[in-house]
Structure formats: C-alpha cells, structure tokens
Amino acid sequence: MGNSIIPFTATAIAAGVKHGDFTAEEVAKSTIQRIEAIEPTIDAFLHLLPERAISAARTLDAARARGETLGAMAGVPVGLKDNMCLAGAPCSCASKILDGYLAPYDATVVERLAGAGSIFPGKANLDEFAMGSSTENSGYKTTKNPWDPTCVPGGSSGGSAAAVASRMVPVSLGSDTGGSIRQPAALCGVYGLKPTYGRVSRYGLVAFASSLDQIGPFATTIDDLALIYNTIAGHDPRDSTSHAEAPGAFDPAAGVKGKVIAFPESVLDRPGLSKEVAAATRASAAEFEKLGARIEPIDFPDLDAGIAAYYLVCTAEASSNLARYDGVRYGPRVPSKDLSHLYAATREAGFGPEVKRRIMLGTFALSSGYYDAFYGRAMRARQSLKRRFAGVFAKADLILIPTSPTPAFRFGEKTEDPLEMYLADIFTVFSNLIGGPALSIPGGFTASGLPIGLQLVADDWREDLLFQAARAHEGATEHHRRLPGLSAEVAR
Amino acid sequence: MSISRDEVAHIGRLARLDLSAAEMESLTHDLGEILGYVEKISALDSDTDEVRGAPGAASAKSVQATAPDIPSPTTPMRDDLIQPSLTTEQALRPSADHDAEFFRVPPVIEREEA
C-alpha cells in the first residue's frame, strides 16, 4: 500500500528530501495514502488537508530546485492537535462551540515547523478543549487505539498519539495540561514529551489552563522527538511566559552511567494500579541499572493531594479562559432578544458535559466565600509540591514512575464516573503543577498486547537529561519497534 | 463536602450556562463527589506564606540551587512597539453577526420611549 521508497521516520524523510532521494511531494502523497488506508479504522483526525499538504510540498520542492537550503524538517508531515491555529484551517478544539471556525493566524509552533519545511496533512481529534483522558469527550468523533480498536487511545491528545502510533504521520504535536501528551503516548506505545512550562511558545494554542498548558511532540524514535522538539522550542516574544534561553543540545551517546534515578517503588502498590504496569516499571528500573544508572528509592509526595490541587487549579483557570465563548465573536450563536440569555443559551448548546462540569467546578472554586478554601489552598499546595520535588532533584537527576496506572481501557469504562477518569492522570498532573519536563517512553506490553508507558521526570529545563536517558533505554530495548497489526500491513 | 441544588443553580448563573433540570441534578451529584475528593488536598497543606502563579517564576530559586549551569528564568520584556495584528475584517469574519466595523448583539439598554 504505502510507497516503499519513502521511509517513515521524520529524520529519514528530512534527510532524503534534502539529499534529493525523493521529493517532498512524493512524501506528501505517500502520507495521504497511509492516511487513506488507516484513518477509517482509527479516526484520529477531525480535518484532513491533503491539497494544502501537497501544495506546501511542491513549494518546498521548487525551493530545492532553485538551490535553496531546506530546513531541518524538510518535507516532514506533522499532525497538529486541533487546538492549535493553522491559518485558514478549522480549529474546533473538538467543540461544537467552535464549529466552522477558521483560525485567522498561525500558532508560533506552526510557523516554526513550516519555516523548517514541515507540512500539515491534518488536524487531530482531542477531548473537547483538551479536557479528558480518553478522547471520548470529543464533540465530533471517537478515536480508536491502534493496538485494539475497542480501547481508547487516551487523551486529551488521543488523535495526535493514535496518528503517530498507527504510522499515519511520523510526528505530531499535542498539548499537556495534566498528562494530555504523556498518557495517550503511553496508551498508544509511542514517545510523548511535556517540555518545561515556558519552553515552547503557547501563542496560537487555544487556552485551557494557562499556568499548566504546554505544547509538546509525539514520535516513534528519540531522534525524531528531539528533531521536532528542537524546531519548536525557544523564546517567542508573543508569549511572555516563554523562556529566554535556547534549549541545550543533548548528547545522544552520553547514556545514563553514573546518573541517579529516583524510583518511588511504593507507588506501584497503589490500589488500582495494573500488575503488568508495576512489573514493566520494575523491569525498566533494572534495565536502567544495567545501563549504569544508580537507582535510588524515594518516598513520593502524596499523589491524591496532587490530583485534588490540579483539578481546582485547572478548572478555575478553565472557567476564566472559556468565558470568551459567548456566541458573539466566533462560532455558532443561539439567537436571543436578550444579550445575557444569548450568552447562556449559546454556551449551554455549544459545550459538552465535561466542559460544563469543569466550568462549574472552577466557577465554584473562584466564587466569593470559597476562593481561599479552594483556589487559594490549591495554589499553596502547588508551592508545597514544588518544594518537595526540589528536594528530590537536589539528590537525583531523574525520577522513574509509570505514566498511567493502567494500559488502554475500553470505551465507556470510565465515562459514567468523572472522578475515576480524573484518576487516570494520577502520575502525570504533578509535573504540570511544578512546571518541570516529563517524557513517556514505551516500556513494554501486556499479555494481551497493549502497550505500557513509563515516565521519566526531570528538573526544570533539563529536557536534555530526559532525551539522554530515553535514548539509552531505546538502544537497549525493543518495545518501540513493535507495530500495531494494521500499520504493519500498510508499511509492507 | 456536599453542594446544594440552589448553589449549583447560582454557580450556573455565574458561569452563564442555561442548565437543564437534568443537568442541574447530575452536576449536584458530580460536584459533591469531586469536592469530597478534593479534601485530600489537606495532605499538602502547609504553612507556605507565599502564593504565586506561574511555576516558572516560582521555581527561580530552586533551579539555581540544584542546577547552577541552567540560567534562572526571568520574564523577558520586549520593546513597546506597534506590531502587525489582525485587521478588523479578519477579526470580525468568524462572528455569527457583524457589520463592517462591529460585532452585532441584541440591545443591552432599551431606548426610553418618548
């Protein structure tokens, strides 16, 4: 099915296009063929943009023909989560309230990727406004897990993760507010990075919880992950929270010899944690030890308290950020003779149940009489967590924990109980609360063939350590090489 | 902690959501459950005197203490210059109802009858 001369990884595509082994147009067409073969089973995309991708690829080929030097991502197809602006393309955030909305400008990440030669074949499905852990909260469609189409791909960046895992695109972007890159990466068996808060510009990312949101990449190899990360990272004058310093390069050969990896083994005894996830985490700790790292047992700060603080902070910020969807400036409007009823009727019709639930919780946490007991307390808890983790990173380079307490679960399994869905983020939310970077890596498979993800966590701005350790692990294991059945056929 | 249906109705008005009776019912249940769980935050209660927002700003000290080779984050400032931005036409285009210059909405203040 797929064009056999076109390789799959971003690194190989960029090298081949630059060298002239194949054209960017051939890459674009082969990507569209892959998508046509796989997308009907997976439903990863909300909008497909084949003409736009081919035309961008032709522009790139013309530039090469004129002798221009191509960028680091020459011809590389990138899937974009549908909460990032691509000028002239839909940006729905999987919400009915933005049905038909076309982004009037490019996000900074899009501008940088396009500048480096990337093409954008489609915009990927998500939980509405990135609120959820299964992509079941999308207002439009249900994305399937490439390893088992009866299971969820995780969320909220479920479309971005599934598109890479099923080999429709080599890399994609997601956003991570409480685990929305790392958890779907784990459930789909790919790499997923949440960079340090401030590392990647949020300009053009539709805001959910502004002090927690961060854009990051998905990929099937560490080289690909580093390639796209280096393209999107760095200061942007249009995002005042973006960090002034450029990220440091990582040394792919440095390994983990002598590095101290904190391993809070007691979290593996947590009720509800899958035994197979626990076993894979222990096996990976042993693997890192074999690679020369020192595994240091630690006690982990209270995970339930972290979830509690997270759901107060993120809902409070969401209730404020989502106040802008009122039917006046964008999206469909429910007409009314009275302005305040126009707002309330438009919002009632446009938002799905989980978004309403979070707006309600956040409005409550910020309301008069409750502010200090809820939001104020959550912000103090956040400071307390930050101090506890500073203590951990004073003694360790990295932390190793599971990404998700379970492998992919079945559709509908957690939709009846919002709280149970929130607990899917138990191992991921603390990184957003403290701001530091974390990376989910393929860490094995269950007996039934579902992927298991493991998480490496580093101190602020130390993405280089995450790449270094993940690269050593990648070289010593085979987990990342396994392909889901349907994609293996297309690849052949 | 439990939350009453009246409180849910009040929050719904503050949040500008025209909630149905059935939604009011299920939100009263769900918010009660979630707020009960939120009590677990007490494990992180501490005597912190400072409450700060963005983690970047809050972490400046600890970053310097643990990784001296990594520059501490500061808020970069830019010159206060007029930059290109969306045109009026571009900004109005996604609206369901607008004229050449403005978003059109129902009257907020009724004209007094003479």
PDB file of C-alpha atoms in Angstrom, chain A residues 293-476:
ATOM      1  CA  ALA A 293      22.434   4.382  36.466  1.00  0.00           C
ATOM      2  CA  ARG A 294      22.101   4.298  40.246  1.00  0.00           C
ATOM      3  CA  ILE A 295      18.515   3.543  41.315  1.00  0.00           C
ATOM      4  CA  GLU A 296      17.649   5.430  44.491  1.00  0.00           C
ATOM      5  CA  PRO A 297      14.458   4.514  46.399  1.00  0.00           C
ATOM      6  CA  ILE A 298      12.407   7.544  47.465  1.00  0.00           C
ATOM      7  CA  ASP A 299       9.078   8.324  49.092  1.00  0.00           C
ATOM      8  CA  PHE A 300       6.783  10.086  46.713  1.00  0.00           C
ATOM      9  CA  PRO A 301       4.718  13.170  47.632  1.00  0.00           C
ATOM     10  CA  ASP A 302       1.018  12.453  48.099  1.00  0.00           C
ATOM     11  CA  LEU A 303      -0.495  11.652  44.699  1.00  0.00           C
ATOM     12  CA  ASP A 304      -4.149  12.126  45.656  1.00  0.00           C
ATOM     13  CA  ALA A 305      -3.416  15.571  47.040  1.00  0.00           C
ATOM     14  CA  GLY A 306      -1.747  16.417  43.727  1.00  0.00           C
ATOM     15  CA  ILE A 307      -4.878  15.413  41.780  1.00  0.00           C
ATOM     16  CA  ALA A 308      -7.023  17.455  44.179  1.00  0.00           C
ATOM     17  CA  ALA A 309      -4.863  20.573  43.736  1.00  0.00           C
ATOM     18  CA  TYR A 310      -4.727  20.018  39.984  1.00  0.00           C
ATOM     19  CA  TYR A 311      -8.485  19.800  39.472  1.00  0.00           C
ATOM     20  CA  LEU A 312      -9.007  23.016  41.456  1.00  0.00           C
ATOM     21  CA  VAL A 313      -6.331  24.994  39.587  1.00  0.00           C
ATOM     22  CA  CYS A 314      -7.175  23.738  36.103  1.00  0.00           C
ATOM     23  CA  THR A 315     -10.932  24.173  36.455  1.00  0.00           C
ATOM     24  CA  ALA A 316     -10.562  27.659  37.937  1.00  0.00           C
ATOM     25  CA  GLU A 317      -8.364  28.742  35.031  1.00  0.00           C
ATOM     26  CA  ALA A 318     -10.618  26.983  32.514  1.00  0.00           C
ATOM     27  CA  SER A 319     -13.742  28.740  33.808  1.00  0.00           C
ATOM     28  CA  SER A 320     -11.984  32.042  33.198  1.00  0.00           C
ATOM     29  CA  ASN A 321     -10.428  31.117  29.819  1.00  0.00           C
ATOM     30  CA  LEU A 322     -13.659  29.675  28.432  1.00  0.00           C
ATOM     31  CA  ALA A 323     -15.640  32.802  29.331  1.00  0.00           C
ATOM     32  CA  ARG A 324     -14.731  34.090  25.859  1.00  0.00           C
ATOM     33  CA  TYR A 325     -17.033  31.579  24.137  1.00  0.00           C
ATOM     34  CA  ASP A 326     -20.219  33.564  24.254  1.00  0.00           C
ATOM     35  CA  GLY A 327     -21.530  33.404  20.687  1.00  0.00           C
ATOM     36  CA  VAL A 328     -20.512  36.982  19.915  1.00  0.00           C
ATOM     37  CA  ARG A 329     -17.078  36.755  18.323  1.00  0.00           C
ATOM     38  CA  TYR A 330     -16.818  33.244  16.928  1.00  0.00           C
ATOM     39  CA  GLY A 331     -18.715  30.012  16.482  1.00  0.00           C
ATOM     40  CA  PRO A 332     -22.435  29.428  16.111  1.00  0.00           C
ATOM     41  CA  ARG A 333     -24.837  31.648  18.067  1.00  0.00           C
ATOM     42  CA  VAL A 334     -28.175  30.775  19.643  1.00  0.00           C
ATOM     43  CA  PRO A 335     -30.189  33.907  18.831  1.00  0.00           C
ATOM     44  CA  SER A 336     -31.998  35.712  21.633  1.00  0.00           C
ATOM     45  CA  LYS A 337     -33.581  39.122  22.217  1.00  0.00           C
ATOM     46  CA  ASP A 338     -31.610  39.432  25.426  1.00  0.00           C
ATOM     47  CA  LEU A 339     -27.793  39.565  25.447  1.00  0.00           C
ATOM     48  CA  SER A 340     -27.244  37.680  28.685  1.00  0.00           C
ATOM     49  CA  HIS A 341     -29.610  34.932  27.541  1.00  0.00           C
ATOM     50  CA  LEU A 342     -27.755  34.833  24.206  1.00  0.00           C
ATOM     51  CA  TYR A 343     -24.550  34.055  26.153  1.00  0.00           C
ATOM     52  CA  ALA A 344     -26.144  31.420  28.391  1.00  0.00           C
ATOM     53  CA  ALA A 345     -28.105  29.711  25.596  1.00  0.00           C
ATOM     54  CA  THR A 346     -25.087  29.643  23.235  1.00  0.00           C
ATOM     55  CA  ARG A 347     -22.829  28.200  25.935  1.00  0.00           C
ATOM     56  CA  GLU A 348     -25.434  25.672  27.033  1.00  0.00           C
ATOM     57  CA  ALA A 349     -25.828  24.424  23.444  1.00  0.00           C
ATOM     58  CA  GLY A 350     -22.147  24.589  22.488  1.00  0.00           C
ATOM     59  CA  PHE A 351     -20.293  22.978  25.401  1.00  0.00           C
ATOM     60  CA  GLY A 352     -20.324  19.237  26.163  1.00  0.00           C
ATOM     61  CA  PRO A 353     -20.943  17.722  29.628  1.00  0.00           C
ATOM     62  CA  GLU A 354     -17.300  17.509  30.817  1.00  0.00           C
ATOM     63  CA  VAL A 355     -16.541  21.098  29.798  1.00  0.00           C
ATOM     64  CA  LYS A 356     -19.652  22.309  31.649  1.00  0.00           C
ATOM     65  CA  ARG A 357     -18.685  20.261  34.703  1.00  0.00           C
ATOM     66  CA  ARG A 358     -15.238  21.856  34.779  1.00  0.00           C
ATOM     67  CA  ILE A 359     -16.547  25.373  34.190  1.00  0.00           C
ATOM     68  CA  MET A 360     -18.959  24.816  37.087  1.00  0.00           C
ATOM     69  CA  LEU A 361     -16.278  23.433  39.426  1.00  0.00           C
ATOM     70  CA  GLY A 362     -13.891  26.267  38.528  1.00  0.00           C
ATOM     71  CA  THR A 363     -16.541  28.951  38.917  1.00  0.00           C
ATOM     72  CA  PHE A 364     -17.361  27.471  42.320  1.00  0.00           C
ATOM     73  CA  ALA A 365     -13.687  27.347  43.385  1.00  0.00           C
ATOM     74  CA  LEU A 366     -13.306  31.019  42.487  1.00  0.00           C
ATOM     75  CA  SER A 367     -16.621  32.224  43.878  1.00  0.00           C
ATOM     76  CA  SER A 368     -16.976  34.595  46.779  1.00  0.00           C
ATOM     77  CA  GLY A 369     -16.725  32.830  50.136  1.00  0.00           C
ATOM     78  CA  TYR A 370     -14.984  29.749  48.704  1.00  0.00           C
ATOM     79  CA  TYR A 371     -11.960  31.274  46.985  1.00  0.00           C
ATOM     80  CA  ASP A 372      -9.482  30.792  49.805  1.00  0.00           C
ATOM     81  CA  ALA A 373     -10.751  27.371  50.891  1.00  0.00           C
ATOM     82  CA  PHE A 374     -10.346  26.023  47.357  1.00  0.00           C
ATOM     83  CA  TYR A 375      -8.287  28.011  44.863  1.00  0.00           C
ATOM     84  CA  GLY A 376      -6.070  29.658  47.475  1.00  0.00           C
ATOM     85  CA  ARG A 377      -5.418  26.323  49.136  1.00  0.00           C
ATOM     86  CA  ALA A 378      -4.631  24.659  45.792  1.00  0.00           C
ATOM     87  CA  MET A 379      -2.065  27.339  44.997  1.00  0.00           C
ATOM     88  CA  ARG A 380      -0.414  26.796  48.389  1.00  0.00           C
ATOM     89  CA  ALA A 381      -0.393  23.032  47.776  1.00  0.00           C
ATOM     90  CA  ARG A 382       1.325  23.736  44.471  1.00  0.00           C
ATOM     91  CA  GLN A 383       4.103  25.608  46.276  1.00  0.00           C
ATOM     92  CA  SER A 384       4.429  22.787  48.747  1.00  0.00           C
ATOM     93  CA  LEU A 385       4.774  20.235  45.909  1.00  0.00           C
ATOM     94  CA  LYS A 386       7.367  22.421  44.196  1.00  0.00           C
ATOM     95  CA  ARG A 387       9.468  22.450  47.381  1.00  0.00           C
ATOM     96  CA  ARG A 388       9.150  18.680  47.856  1.00  0.00           C
ATOM     97  CA  PHE A 389      10.285  17.983  44.303  1.00  0.00           C
ATOM     98  CA  ALA A 390      13.148  20.469  44.613  1.00  0.00           C
ATOM     99  CA  GLY A 391      14.285  18.234  47.478  1.00  0.00           C
ATOM    100  CA  VAL A 392      14.113  15.157  45.231  1.00  0.00           C
ATOM    101  CA  PHE A 393      16.043  16.833  42.402  1.00  0.00           C
ATOM    102  CA  ALA A 394      18.718  18.042  44.812  1.00  0.00           C
ATOM    103  CA  LYS A 395      19.709  14.361  45.114  1.00  0.00           C
ATOM    104  CA  ALA A 396      18.573  12.781  41.847  1.00  0.00           C
ATOM    105  CA  ASP A 397      18.837  13.512  38.133  1.00  0.00           C
ATOM    106  CA  LEU A 398      15.614  11.806  37.139  1.00  0.00           C
ATOM    107  CA  ILE A 399      12.510  10.144  38.554  1.00  0.00           C
ATOM    108  CA  LEU A 400      11.111   6.920  37.080  1.00  0.00           C
ATOM    109  CA  ILE A 401       7.382   6.199  37.539  1.00  0.00           C
ATOM    110  CA  PRO A 402       4.562   4.733  35.454  1.00  0.00           C
ATOM    111  CA  THR A 403       2.794   7.173  33.092  1.00  0.00           C
ATOM    112  CA  SER A 404      -0.675   5.740  33.602  1.00  0.00           C
ATOM    113  CA  PRO A 405      -1.931   3.340  36.303  1.00  0.00           C
ATOM    114  CA  THR A 406      -3.407   1.053  33.625  1.00  0.00           C
ATOM    115  CA  PRO A 407      -2.953   0.271  29.942  1.00  0.00           C
ATOM    116  CA  ALA A 408      -5.652   1.427  27.495  1.00  0.00           C
ATOM    117  CA  PHE A 409      -9.180   0.887  28.849  1.00  0.00           C
ATOM    118  CA  ARG A 410     -12.391   0.141  26.943  1.00  0.00           C
ATOM    119  CA  PHE A 411     -14.781   2.740  25.578  1.00  0.00           C
ATOM    120  CA  GLY A 412     -17.368   3.757  28.179  1.00  0.00           C
ATOM    121  CA  GLU A 413     -15.457   2.140  31.040  1.00  0.00           C
ATOM    122  CA  LYS A 414     -14.864   5.421  32.896  1.00  0.00           C
ATOM    123  CA  THR A 415     -17.341   7.823  31.302  1.00  0.00           C
ATOM    124  CA  GLU A 416     -20.010   7.329  33.991  1.00  0.00           C
ATOM    125  CA  ASP A 417     -17.745   8.426  36.814  1.00  0.00           C
ATOM    126  CA  PRO A 418     -15.832  11.699  36.240  1.00  0.00           C
ATOM    127  CA  LEU A 419     -13.680  11.153  39.320  1.00  0.00           C
ATOM    128  CA  GLU A 420     -12.452   7.773  38.100  1.00  0.00           C
ATOM    129  CA  MET A 421     -11.459   9.373  34.791  1.00  0.00           C
ATOM    130  CA  TYR A 422      -9.568  12.100  36.706  1.00  0.00           C
ATOM    131  CA  LEU A 423      -7.528   9.413  38.481  1.00  0.00           C
ATOM    132  CA  ALA A 424      -6.124   8.286  35.110  1.00  0.00           C
ATOM    133  CA  ASP A 425      -3.867  11.351  35.479  1.00  0.00           C
ATOM    134  CA  ILE A 426      -2.566  10.435  38.938  1.00  0.00           C
ATOM    135  CA  PHE A 427       1.086  10.065  37.799  1.00  0.00           C
ATOM    136  CA  THR A 428       1.165  12.990  35.391  1.00  0.00           C
ATOM    137  CA  VAL A 429      -0.505  16.077  36.926  1.00  0.00           C
ATOM    138  CA  PHE A 430       2.291  16.870  39.364  1.00  0.00           C
ATOM    139  CA  SER A 431       4.684  17.795  36.523  1.00  0.00           C
ATOM    140  CA  ASN A 432       2.233  20.443  35.337  1.00  0.00           C
ATOM    141  CA  LEU A 433       1.749  21.750  38.881  1.00  0.00           C
ATOM    142  CA  ILE A 434       5.509  22.111  39.435  1.00  0.00           C
ATOM    143  CA  GLY A 435       6.265  23.087  35.818  1.00  0.00           C
ATOM    144  CA  GLY A 436       9.088  20.651  35.011  1.00  0.00           C
ATOM    145  CA  PRO A 437       9.531  18.373  31.975  1.00  0.00           C
ATOM    146  CA  ALA A 438       8.480  14.721  31.705  1.00  0.00           C
ATOM    147  CA  LEU A 439       8.657  12.116  28.959  1.00  0.00           C
ATOM    148  CA  SER A 440       6.609   8.966  28.441  1.00  0.00           C
ATOM    149  CA  ILE A 441       8.573   6.146  26.805  1.00  0.00           C
ATOM    150  CA  PRO A 442       7.448   2.732  25.516  1.00  0.00           C
ATOM    151  CA  GLY A 443       8.056   0.360  28.422  1.00  0.00           C
ATOM    152  CA  GLY A 444       6.661  -2.990  27.312  1.00  0.00           C
ATOM    153  CA  PHE A 445       3.403  -4.743  26.548  1.00  0.00           C
ATOM    154  CA  THR A 446       0.677  -6.514  28.482  1.00  0.00           C
ATOM    155  CA  ALA A 447      -0.059 -10.191  27.862  1.00  0.00           C
ATOM    156  CA  SER A 448      -2.961  -9.090  25.657  1.00  0.00           C
ATOM    157  CA  GLY A 449      -0.651  -6.915  23.548  1.00  0.00           C
ATOM    158  CA  LEU A 450      -1.464  -3.419  24.838  1.00  0.00           C
ATOM    159  CA  PRO A 451       1.454  -1.011  25.246  1.00  0.00           C
ATOM    160  CA  ILE A 452       2.695   0.134  28.666  1.00  0.00           C
ATOM    161  CA  GLY A 453       4.249   3.590  29.106  1.00  0.00           C
ATOM    162  CA  LEU A 454       6.887   4.637  31.603  1.00  0.00           C
ATOM    163  CA  GLN A 455       7.634   8.152  32.639  1.00  0.00           C
ATOM    164  CA  LEU A 456      10.954   9.889  33.133  1.00  0.00           C
ATOM    165  CA  VAL A 457      10.725  13.175  35.034  1.00  0.00           C
ATOM    166  CA  ALA A 458      13.489  15.795  35.292  1.00  0.00           C
ATOM    167  CA  ASP A 459      14.044  19.146  36.964  1.00  0.00           C
ATOM    168  CA  ASP A 460      13.068  22.391  35.211  1.00  0.00           C
ATOM    169  CA  TRP A 461      14.744  22.948  31.818  1.00  0.00           C
ATOM    170  CA  ARG A 462      16.503  19.541  31.866  1.00  0.00           C
ATOM    171  CA  GLU A 463      14.850  18.015  28.786  1.00  0.00           C
ATOM    172  CA  ASP A 464      18.392  17.075  27.732  1.00  0.00           C
ATOM    173  CA  LEU A 465      18.559  14.540  30.585  1.00  0.00           C
ATOM    174  CA  LEU A 466      15.222  13.036  29.531  1.00  0.00           C
ATOM    175  CA  PHE A 467      16.433  12.588  25.947  1.00  0.00           C
ATOM    176  CA  GLN A 468      19.751  11.164  27.116  1.00  0.00           C
ATOM    177  CA  ALA A 469      18.149   8.540  29.367  1.00  0.00           C
ATOM    178  CA  ALA A 470      15.378   7.675  26.910  1.00  0.00           C
ATOM    179  CA  ARG A 471      17.931   7.243  24.144  1.00  0.00           C
ATOM    180  CA  ALA A 472      19.954   4.799  26.236  1.00  0.00           C
ATOM    181  CA  HIS A 473      16.756   2.878  27.056  1.00  0.00           C
ATOM    182  CA  GLU A 474      15.721   2.906  23.380  1.00  0.00           C
ATOM    183  CA  GLY A 475      19.060   1.365  22.396  1.00  0.00           C
ATOM    184  CA  ALA A 476      18.741  -1.404  24.984  1.00  0.00           C
TER     185      ALA A 476
END
